[in-house]
PDB file of N, CA and C in Angstrom:
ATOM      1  N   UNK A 153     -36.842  27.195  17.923  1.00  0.00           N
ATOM      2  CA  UNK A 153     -36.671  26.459  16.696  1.00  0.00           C
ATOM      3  C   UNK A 153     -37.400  27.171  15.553  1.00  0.00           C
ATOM      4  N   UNK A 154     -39.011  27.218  15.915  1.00  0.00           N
ATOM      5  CA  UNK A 154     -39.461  28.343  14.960  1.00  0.00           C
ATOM      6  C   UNK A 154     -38.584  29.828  14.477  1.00  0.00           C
ATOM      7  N   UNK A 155     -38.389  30.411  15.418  1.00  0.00           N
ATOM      8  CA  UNK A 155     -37.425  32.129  15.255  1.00  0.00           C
ATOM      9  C   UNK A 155     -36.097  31.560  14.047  1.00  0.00           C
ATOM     10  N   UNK A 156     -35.446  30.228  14.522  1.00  0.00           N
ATOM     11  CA  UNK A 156     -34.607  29.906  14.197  1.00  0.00           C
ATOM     12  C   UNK A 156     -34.513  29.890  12.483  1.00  0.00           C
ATOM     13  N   UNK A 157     -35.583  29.029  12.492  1.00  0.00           N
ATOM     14  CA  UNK A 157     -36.338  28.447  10.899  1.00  0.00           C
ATOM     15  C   UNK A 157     -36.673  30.118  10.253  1.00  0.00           C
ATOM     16  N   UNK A 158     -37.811  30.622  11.009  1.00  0.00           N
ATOM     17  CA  UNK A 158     -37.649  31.816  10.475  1.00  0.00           C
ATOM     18  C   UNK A 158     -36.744  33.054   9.910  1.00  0.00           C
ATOM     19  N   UNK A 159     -35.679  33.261  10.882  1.00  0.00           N
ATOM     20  CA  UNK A 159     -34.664  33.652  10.543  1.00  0.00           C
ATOM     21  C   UNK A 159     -33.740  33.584   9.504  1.00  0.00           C
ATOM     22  N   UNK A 160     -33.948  32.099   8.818  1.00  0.00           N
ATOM     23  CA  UNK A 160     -33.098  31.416   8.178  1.00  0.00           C
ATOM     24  C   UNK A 160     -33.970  32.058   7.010  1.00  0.00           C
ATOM     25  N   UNK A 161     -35.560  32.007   6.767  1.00  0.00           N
ATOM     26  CA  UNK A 161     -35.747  32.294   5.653  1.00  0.00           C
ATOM     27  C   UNK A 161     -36.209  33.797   5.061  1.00  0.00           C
ATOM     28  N   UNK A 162     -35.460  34.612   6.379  1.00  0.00           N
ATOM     29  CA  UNK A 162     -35.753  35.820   6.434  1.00  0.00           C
ATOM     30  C   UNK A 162     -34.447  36.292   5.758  1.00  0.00           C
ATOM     31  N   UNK A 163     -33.261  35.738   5.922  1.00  0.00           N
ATOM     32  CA  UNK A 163     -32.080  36.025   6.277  1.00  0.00           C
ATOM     33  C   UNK A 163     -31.467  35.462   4.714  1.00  0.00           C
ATOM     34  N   UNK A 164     -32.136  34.573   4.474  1.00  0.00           N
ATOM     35  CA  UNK A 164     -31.652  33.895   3.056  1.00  0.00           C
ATOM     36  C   UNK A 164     -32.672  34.739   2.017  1.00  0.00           C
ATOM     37  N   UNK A 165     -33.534  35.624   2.025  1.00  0.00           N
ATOM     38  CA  UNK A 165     -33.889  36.464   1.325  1.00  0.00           C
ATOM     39  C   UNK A 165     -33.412  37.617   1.314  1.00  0.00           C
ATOM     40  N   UNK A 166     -33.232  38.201   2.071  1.00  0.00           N
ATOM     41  CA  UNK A 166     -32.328  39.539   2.508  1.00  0.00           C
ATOM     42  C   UNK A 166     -31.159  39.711   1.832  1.00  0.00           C
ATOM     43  N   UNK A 167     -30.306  38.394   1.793  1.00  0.00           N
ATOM     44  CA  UNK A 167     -29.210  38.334   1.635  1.00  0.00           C
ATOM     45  C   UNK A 167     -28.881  38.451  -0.003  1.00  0.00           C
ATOM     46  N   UNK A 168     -30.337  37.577  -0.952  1.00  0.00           N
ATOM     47  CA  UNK A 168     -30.272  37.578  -2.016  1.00  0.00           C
ATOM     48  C   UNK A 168     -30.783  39.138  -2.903  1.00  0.00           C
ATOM     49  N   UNK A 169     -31.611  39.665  -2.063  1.00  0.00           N
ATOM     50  CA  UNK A 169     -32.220  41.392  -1.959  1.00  0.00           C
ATOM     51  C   UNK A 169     -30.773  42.341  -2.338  1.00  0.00           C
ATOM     52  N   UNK A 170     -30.042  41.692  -1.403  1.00  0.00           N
ATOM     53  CA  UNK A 170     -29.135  42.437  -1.404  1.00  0.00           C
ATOM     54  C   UNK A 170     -27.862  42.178  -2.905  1.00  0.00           C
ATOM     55  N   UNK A 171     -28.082  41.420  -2.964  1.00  0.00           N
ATOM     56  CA  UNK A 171     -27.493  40.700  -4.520  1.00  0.00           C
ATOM     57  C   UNK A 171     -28.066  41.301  -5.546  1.00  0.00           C
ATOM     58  N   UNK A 172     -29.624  41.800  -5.357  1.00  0.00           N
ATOM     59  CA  UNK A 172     -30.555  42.262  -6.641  1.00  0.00           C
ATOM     60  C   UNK A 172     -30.677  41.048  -7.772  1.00  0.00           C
ATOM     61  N   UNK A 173     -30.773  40.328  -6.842  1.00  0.00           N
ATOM     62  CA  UNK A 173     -31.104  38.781  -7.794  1.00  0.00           C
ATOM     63  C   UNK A 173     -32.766  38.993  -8.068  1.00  0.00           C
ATOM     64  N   UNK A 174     -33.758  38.582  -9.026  1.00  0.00           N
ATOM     65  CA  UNK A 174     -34.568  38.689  -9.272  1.00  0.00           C
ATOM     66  C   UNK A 174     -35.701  38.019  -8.393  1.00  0.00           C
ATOM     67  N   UNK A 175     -37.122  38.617  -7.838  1.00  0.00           N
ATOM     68  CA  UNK A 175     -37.904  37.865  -7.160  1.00  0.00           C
ATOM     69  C   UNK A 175     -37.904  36.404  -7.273  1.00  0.00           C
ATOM     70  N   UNK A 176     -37.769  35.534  -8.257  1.00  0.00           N
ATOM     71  CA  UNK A 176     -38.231  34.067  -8.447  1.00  0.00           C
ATOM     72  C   UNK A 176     -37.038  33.789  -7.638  1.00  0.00           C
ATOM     73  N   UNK A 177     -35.006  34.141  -7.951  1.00  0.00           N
ATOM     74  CA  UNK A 177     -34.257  33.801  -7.405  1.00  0.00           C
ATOM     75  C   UNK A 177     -34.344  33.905  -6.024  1.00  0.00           C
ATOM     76  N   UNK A 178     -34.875  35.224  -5.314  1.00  0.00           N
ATOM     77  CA  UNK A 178     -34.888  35.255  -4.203  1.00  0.00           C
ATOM     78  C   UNK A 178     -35.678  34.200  -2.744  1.00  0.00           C
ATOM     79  N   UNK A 179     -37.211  34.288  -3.811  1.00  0.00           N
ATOM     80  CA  UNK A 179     -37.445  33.446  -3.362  1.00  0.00           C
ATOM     81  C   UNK A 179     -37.092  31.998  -2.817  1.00  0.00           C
ATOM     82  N   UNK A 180     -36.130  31.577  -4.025  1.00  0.00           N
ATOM     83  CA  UNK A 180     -35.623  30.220  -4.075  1.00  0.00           C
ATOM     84  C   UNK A 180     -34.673  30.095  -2.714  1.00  0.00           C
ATOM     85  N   UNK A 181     -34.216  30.822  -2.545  1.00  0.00           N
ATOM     86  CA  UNK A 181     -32.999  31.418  -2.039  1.00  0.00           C
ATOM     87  C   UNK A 181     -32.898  30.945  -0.752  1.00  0.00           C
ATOM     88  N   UNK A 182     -34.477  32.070  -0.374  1.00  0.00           N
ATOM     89  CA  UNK A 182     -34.692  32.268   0.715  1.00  0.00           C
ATOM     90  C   UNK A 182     -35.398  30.841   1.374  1.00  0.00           C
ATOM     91  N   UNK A 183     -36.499  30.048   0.706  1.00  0.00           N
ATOM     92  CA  UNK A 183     -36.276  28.531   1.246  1.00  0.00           C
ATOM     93  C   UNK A 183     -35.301  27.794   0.951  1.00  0.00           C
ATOM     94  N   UNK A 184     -34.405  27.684   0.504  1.00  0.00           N
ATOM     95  CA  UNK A 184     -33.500  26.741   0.881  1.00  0.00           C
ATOM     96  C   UNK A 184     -32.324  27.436   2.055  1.00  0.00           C
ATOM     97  N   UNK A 185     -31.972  28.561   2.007  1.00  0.00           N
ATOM     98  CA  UNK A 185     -31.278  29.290   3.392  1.00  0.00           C
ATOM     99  C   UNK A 185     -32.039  28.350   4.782  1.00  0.00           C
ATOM    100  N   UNK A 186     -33.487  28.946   4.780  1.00  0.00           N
ATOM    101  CA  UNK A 186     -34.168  28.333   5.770  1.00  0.00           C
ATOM    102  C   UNK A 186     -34.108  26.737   6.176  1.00  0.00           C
ATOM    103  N   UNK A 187     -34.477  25.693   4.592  1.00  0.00           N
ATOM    104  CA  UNK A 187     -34.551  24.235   5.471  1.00  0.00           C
ATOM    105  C   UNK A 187     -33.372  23.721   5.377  1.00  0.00           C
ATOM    106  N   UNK A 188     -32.362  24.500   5.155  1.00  0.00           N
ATOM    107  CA  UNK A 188     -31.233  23.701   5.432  1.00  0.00           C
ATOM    108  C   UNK A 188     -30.498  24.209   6.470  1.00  0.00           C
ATOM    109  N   UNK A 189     -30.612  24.217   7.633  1.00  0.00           N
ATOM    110  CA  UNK A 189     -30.494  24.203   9.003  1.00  0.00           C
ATOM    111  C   UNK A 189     -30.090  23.531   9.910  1.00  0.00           C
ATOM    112  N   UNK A 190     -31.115  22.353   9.798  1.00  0.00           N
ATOM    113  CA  UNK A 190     -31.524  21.426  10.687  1.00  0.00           C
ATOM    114  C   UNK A 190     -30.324  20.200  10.405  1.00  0.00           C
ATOM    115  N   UNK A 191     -30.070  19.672   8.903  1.00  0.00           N
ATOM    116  CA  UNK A 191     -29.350  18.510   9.049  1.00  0.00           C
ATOM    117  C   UNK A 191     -27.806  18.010   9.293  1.00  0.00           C
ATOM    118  N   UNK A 192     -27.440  19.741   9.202  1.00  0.00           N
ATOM    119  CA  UNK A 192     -26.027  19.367   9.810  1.00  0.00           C
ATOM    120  C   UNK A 192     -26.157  19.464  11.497  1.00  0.00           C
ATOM    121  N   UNK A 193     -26.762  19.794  12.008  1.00  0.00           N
ATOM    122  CA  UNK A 193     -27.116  19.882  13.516  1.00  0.00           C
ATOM    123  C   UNK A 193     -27.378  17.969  14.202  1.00  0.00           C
ATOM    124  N   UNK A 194     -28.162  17.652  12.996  1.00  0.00           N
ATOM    125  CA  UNK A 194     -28.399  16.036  13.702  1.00  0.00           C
ATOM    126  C   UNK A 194     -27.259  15.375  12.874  1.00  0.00           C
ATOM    127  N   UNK A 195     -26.253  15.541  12.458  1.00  0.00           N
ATOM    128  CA  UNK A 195     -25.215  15.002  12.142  1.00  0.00           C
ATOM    129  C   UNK A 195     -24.220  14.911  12.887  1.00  0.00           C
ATOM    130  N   UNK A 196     -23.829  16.366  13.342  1.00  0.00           N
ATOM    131  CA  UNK A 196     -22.936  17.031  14.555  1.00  0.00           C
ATOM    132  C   UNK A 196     -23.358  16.583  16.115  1.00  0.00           C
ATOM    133  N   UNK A 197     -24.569  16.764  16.184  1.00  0.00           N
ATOM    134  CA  UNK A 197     -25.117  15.880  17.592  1.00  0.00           C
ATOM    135  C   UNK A 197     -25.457  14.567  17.737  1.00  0.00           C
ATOM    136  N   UNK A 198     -25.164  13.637  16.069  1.00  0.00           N
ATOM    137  CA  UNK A 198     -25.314  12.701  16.961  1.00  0.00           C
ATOM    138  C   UNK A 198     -23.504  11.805  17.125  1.00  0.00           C
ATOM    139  N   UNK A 199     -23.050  12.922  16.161  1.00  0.00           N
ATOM    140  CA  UNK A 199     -21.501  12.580  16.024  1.00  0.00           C
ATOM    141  C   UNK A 199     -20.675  12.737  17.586  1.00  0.00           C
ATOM    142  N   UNK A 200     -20.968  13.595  17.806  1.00  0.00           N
ATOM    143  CA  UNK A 200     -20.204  14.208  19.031  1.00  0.00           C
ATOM    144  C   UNK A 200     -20.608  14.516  20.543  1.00  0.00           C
ATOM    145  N   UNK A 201     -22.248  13.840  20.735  1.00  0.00           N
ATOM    146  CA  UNK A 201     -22.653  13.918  21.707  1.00  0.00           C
ATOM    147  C   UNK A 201     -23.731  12.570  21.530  1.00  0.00           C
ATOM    148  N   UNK A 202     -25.118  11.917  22.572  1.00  0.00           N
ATOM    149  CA  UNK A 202     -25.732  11.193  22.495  1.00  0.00           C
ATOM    150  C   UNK A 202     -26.696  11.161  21.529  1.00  0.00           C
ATOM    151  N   UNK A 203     -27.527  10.263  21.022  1.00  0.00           N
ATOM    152  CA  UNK A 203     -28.332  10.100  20.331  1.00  0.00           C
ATOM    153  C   UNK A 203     -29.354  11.370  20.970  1.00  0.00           C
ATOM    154  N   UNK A 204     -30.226  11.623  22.002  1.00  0.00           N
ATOM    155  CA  UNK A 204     -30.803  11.953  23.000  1.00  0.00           C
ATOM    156  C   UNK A 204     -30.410  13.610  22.201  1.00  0.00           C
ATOM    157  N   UNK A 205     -29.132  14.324  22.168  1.00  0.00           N
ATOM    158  CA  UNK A 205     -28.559  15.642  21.655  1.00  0.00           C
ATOM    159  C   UNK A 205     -29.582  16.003  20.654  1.00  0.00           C
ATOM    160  N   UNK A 206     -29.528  14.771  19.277  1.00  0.00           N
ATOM    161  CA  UNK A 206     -30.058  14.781  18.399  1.00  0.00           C
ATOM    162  C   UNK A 206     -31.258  15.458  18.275  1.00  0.00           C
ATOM    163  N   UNK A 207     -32.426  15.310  19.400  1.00  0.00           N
ATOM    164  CA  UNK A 207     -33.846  15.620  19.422  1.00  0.00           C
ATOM    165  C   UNK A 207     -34.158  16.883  18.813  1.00  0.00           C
ATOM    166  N   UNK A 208     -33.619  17.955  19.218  1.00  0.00           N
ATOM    167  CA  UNK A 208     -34.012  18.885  18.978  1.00  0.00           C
ATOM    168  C   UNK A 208     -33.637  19.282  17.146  1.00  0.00           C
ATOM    169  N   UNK A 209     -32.439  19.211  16.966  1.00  0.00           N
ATOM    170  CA  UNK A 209     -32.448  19.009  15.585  1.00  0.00           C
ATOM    171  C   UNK A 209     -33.576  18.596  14.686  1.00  0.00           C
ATOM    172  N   UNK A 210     -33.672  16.867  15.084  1.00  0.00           N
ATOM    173  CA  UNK A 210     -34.984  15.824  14.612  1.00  0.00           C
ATOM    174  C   UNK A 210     -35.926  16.822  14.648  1.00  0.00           C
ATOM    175  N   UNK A 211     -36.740  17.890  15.561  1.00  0.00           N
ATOM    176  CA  UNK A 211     -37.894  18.510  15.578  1.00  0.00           C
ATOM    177  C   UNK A 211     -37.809  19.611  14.620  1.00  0.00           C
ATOM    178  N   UNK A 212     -36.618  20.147  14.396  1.00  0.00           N
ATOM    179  CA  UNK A 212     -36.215  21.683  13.668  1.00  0.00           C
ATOM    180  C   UNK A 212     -36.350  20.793  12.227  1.00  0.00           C
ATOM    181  N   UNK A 213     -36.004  19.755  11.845  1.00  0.00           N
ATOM    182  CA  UNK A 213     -35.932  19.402  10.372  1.00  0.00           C
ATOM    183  C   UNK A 213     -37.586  19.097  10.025  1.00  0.00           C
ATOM    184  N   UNK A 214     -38.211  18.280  10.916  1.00  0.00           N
ATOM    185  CA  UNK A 214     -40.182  18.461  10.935  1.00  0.00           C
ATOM    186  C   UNK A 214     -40.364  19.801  10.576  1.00  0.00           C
ATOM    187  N   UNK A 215     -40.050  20.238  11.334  1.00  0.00           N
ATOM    188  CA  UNK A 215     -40.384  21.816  11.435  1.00  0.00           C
ATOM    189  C   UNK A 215     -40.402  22.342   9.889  1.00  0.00           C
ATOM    190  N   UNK A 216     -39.306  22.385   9.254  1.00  0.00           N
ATOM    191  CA  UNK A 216     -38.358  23.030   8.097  1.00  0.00           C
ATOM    192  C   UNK A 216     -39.474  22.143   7.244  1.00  0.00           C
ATOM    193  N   UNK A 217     -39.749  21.245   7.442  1.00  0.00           N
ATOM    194  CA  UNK A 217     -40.645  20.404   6.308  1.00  0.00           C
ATOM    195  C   UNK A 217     -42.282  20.658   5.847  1.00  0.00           C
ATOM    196  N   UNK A 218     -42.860  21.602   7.374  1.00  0.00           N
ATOM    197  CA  UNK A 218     -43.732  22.337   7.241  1.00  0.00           C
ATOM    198  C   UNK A 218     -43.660  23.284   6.820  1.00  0.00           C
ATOM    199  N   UNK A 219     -43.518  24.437   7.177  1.00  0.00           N
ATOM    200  CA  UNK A 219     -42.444  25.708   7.010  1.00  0.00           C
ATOM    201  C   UNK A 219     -42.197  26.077   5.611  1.00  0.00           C
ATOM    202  N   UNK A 220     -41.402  25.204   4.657  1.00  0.00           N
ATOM    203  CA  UNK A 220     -40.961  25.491   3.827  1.00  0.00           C
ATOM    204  C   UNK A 220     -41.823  25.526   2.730  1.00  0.00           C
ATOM    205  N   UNK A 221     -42.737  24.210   2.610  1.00  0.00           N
ATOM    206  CA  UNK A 221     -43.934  24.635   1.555  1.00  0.00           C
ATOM    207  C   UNK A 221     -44.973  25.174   1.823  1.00  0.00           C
ATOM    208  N   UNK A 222     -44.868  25.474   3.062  1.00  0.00           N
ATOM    209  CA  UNK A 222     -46.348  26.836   3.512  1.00  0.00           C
ATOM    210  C   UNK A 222     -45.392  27.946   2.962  1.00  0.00           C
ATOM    211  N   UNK A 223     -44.723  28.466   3.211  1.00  0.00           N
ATOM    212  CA  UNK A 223     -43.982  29.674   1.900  1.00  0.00           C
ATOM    213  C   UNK A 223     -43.820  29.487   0.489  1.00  0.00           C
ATOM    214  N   UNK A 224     -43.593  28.510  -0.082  1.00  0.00           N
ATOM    215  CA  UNK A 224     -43.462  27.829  -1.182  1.00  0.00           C
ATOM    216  C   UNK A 224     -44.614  28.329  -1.666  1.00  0.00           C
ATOM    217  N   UNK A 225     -45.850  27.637  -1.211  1.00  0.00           N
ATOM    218  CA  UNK A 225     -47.907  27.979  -1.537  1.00  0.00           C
ATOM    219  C   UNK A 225     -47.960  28.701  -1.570  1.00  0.00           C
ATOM    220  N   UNK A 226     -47.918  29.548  -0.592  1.00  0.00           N
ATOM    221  CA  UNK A 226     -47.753  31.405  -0.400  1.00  0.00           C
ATOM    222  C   UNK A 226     -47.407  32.179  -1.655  1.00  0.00           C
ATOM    223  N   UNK A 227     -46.215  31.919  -2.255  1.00  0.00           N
ATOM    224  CA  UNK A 227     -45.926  32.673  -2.963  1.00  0.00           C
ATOM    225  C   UNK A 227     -46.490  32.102  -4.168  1.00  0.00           C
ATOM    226  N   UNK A 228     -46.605  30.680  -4.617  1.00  0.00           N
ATOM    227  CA  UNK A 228     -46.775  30.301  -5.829  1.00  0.00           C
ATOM    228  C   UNK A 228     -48.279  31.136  -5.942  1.00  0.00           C
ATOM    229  N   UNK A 229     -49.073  31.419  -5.000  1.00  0.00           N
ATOM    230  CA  UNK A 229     -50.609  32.009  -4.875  1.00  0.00           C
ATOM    231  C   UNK A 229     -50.111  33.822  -5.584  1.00  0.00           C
ATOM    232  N   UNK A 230     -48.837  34.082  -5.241  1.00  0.00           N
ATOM    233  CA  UNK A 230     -48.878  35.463  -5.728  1.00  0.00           C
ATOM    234  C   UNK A 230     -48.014  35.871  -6.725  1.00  0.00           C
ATOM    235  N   UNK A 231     -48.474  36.535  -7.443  1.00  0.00           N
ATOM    236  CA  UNK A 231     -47.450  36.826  -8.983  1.00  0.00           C
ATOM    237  C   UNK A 231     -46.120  37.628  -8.829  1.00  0.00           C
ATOM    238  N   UNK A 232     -45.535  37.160  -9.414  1.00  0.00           N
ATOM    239  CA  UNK A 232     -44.083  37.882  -9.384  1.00  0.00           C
ATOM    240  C   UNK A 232     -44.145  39.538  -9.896  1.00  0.00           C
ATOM    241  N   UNK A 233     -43.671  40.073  -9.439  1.00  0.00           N
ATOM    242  CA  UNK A 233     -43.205  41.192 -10.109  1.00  0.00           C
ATOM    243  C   UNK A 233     -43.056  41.466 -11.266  1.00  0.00           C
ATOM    244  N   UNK A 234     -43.348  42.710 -12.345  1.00  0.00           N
ATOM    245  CA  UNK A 234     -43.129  42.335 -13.973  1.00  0.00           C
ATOM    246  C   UNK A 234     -41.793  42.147 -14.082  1.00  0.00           C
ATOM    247  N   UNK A 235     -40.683  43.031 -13.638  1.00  0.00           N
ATOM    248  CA  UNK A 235     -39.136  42.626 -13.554  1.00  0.00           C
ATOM    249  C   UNK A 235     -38.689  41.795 -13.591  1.00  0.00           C
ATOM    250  N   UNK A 236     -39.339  40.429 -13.109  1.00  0.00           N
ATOM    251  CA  UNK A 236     -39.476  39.032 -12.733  1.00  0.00           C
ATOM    252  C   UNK A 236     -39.680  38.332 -14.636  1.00  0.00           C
ATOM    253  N   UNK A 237     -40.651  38.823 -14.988  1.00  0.00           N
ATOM    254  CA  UNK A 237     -41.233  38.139 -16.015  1.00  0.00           C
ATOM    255  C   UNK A 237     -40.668  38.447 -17.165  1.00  0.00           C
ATOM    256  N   UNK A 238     -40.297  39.751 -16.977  1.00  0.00           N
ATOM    257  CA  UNK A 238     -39.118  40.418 -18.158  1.00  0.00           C
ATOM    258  C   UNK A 238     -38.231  39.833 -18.385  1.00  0.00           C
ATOM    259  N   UNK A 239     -37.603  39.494 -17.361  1.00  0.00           N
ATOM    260  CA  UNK A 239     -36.374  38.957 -16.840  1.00  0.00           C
ATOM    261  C   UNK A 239     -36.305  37.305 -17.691  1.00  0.00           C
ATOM    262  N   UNK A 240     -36.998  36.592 -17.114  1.00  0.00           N
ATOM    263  CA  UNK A 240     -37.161  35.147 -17.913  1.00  0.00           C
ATOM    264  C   UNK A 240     -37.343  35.387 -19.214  1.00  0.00           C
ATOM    265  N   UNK A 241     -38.030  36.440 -19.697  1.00  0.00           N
ATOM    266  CA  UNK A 241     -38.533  36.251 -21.029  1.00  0.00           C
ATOM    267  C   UNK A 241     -37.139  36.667 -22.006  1.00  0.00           C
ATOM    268  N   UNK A 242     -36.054  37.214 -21.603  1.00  0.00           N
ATOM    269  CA  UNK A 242     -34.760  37.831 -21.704  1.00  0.00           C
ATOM    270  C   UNK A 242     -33.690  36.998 -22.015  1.00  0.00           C
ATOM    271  N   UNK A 243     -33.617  35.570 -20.739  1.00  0.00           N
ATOM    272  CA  UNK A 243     -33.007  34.802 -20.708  1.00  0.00           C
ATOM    273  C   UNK A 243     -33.415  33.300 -21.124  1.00  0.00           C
ATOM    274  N   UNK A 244     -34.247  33.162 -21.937  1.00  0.00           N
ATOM    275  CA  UNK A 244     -35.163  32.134 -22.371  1.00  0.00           C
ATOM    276  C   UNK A 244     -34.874  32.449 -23.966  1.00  0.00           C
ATOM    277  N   UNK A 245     -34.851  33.335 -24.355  1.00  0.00           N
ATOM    278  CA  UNK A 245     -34.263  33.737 -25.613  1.00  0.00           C
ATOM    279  C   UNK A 245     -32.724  34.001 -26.168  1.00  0.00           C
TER     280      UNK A 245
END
């Protein structure tokens, strides 16, 4: 579930890297790729199989709820790139 979560917010940054979307976008990017995972899984399991299916989902969305603002903190603790700041100051005008 962790690799899973991880993946997601490895994978939703990468993806935006690859776009050359600007650090702040990427960031964004890359947590929401990650916590949104979990809730079509407990939708689908509890649609199409027992309540009981559900569990593991239920734990991956906890999960995603930790997870996501321990990266969130992380980064808000570190400054963007100047490209980053250029960038807003560009499109703000």
């Amino acid at each position: 579930m962790m690799l899973h979560n991880a993946a997601g917010l490895a994978l939703g940054f990468i993806a935006a890297l690859a776009f050359r979307l600007p650090a702040s976008q990427r960031r964004a990017i890359s947590i929401e790729v990650g916590m949104q995972n979990s809730g079509l899984g407990v939708a689908l399991a509890t649609a199409h199989f027992t309540p009981l299916a559900a569990i593991p989902s239920v734990l991956a969305a906890a999960w995603h709820n930790i997870s996501g603002p321990i990266l969130a903190t992380y980064w808000s603790k570190r400054p963007l790139p100047p490209e980053a700041t250029s960038l807003n100051k560009k499109r703000a005008s």
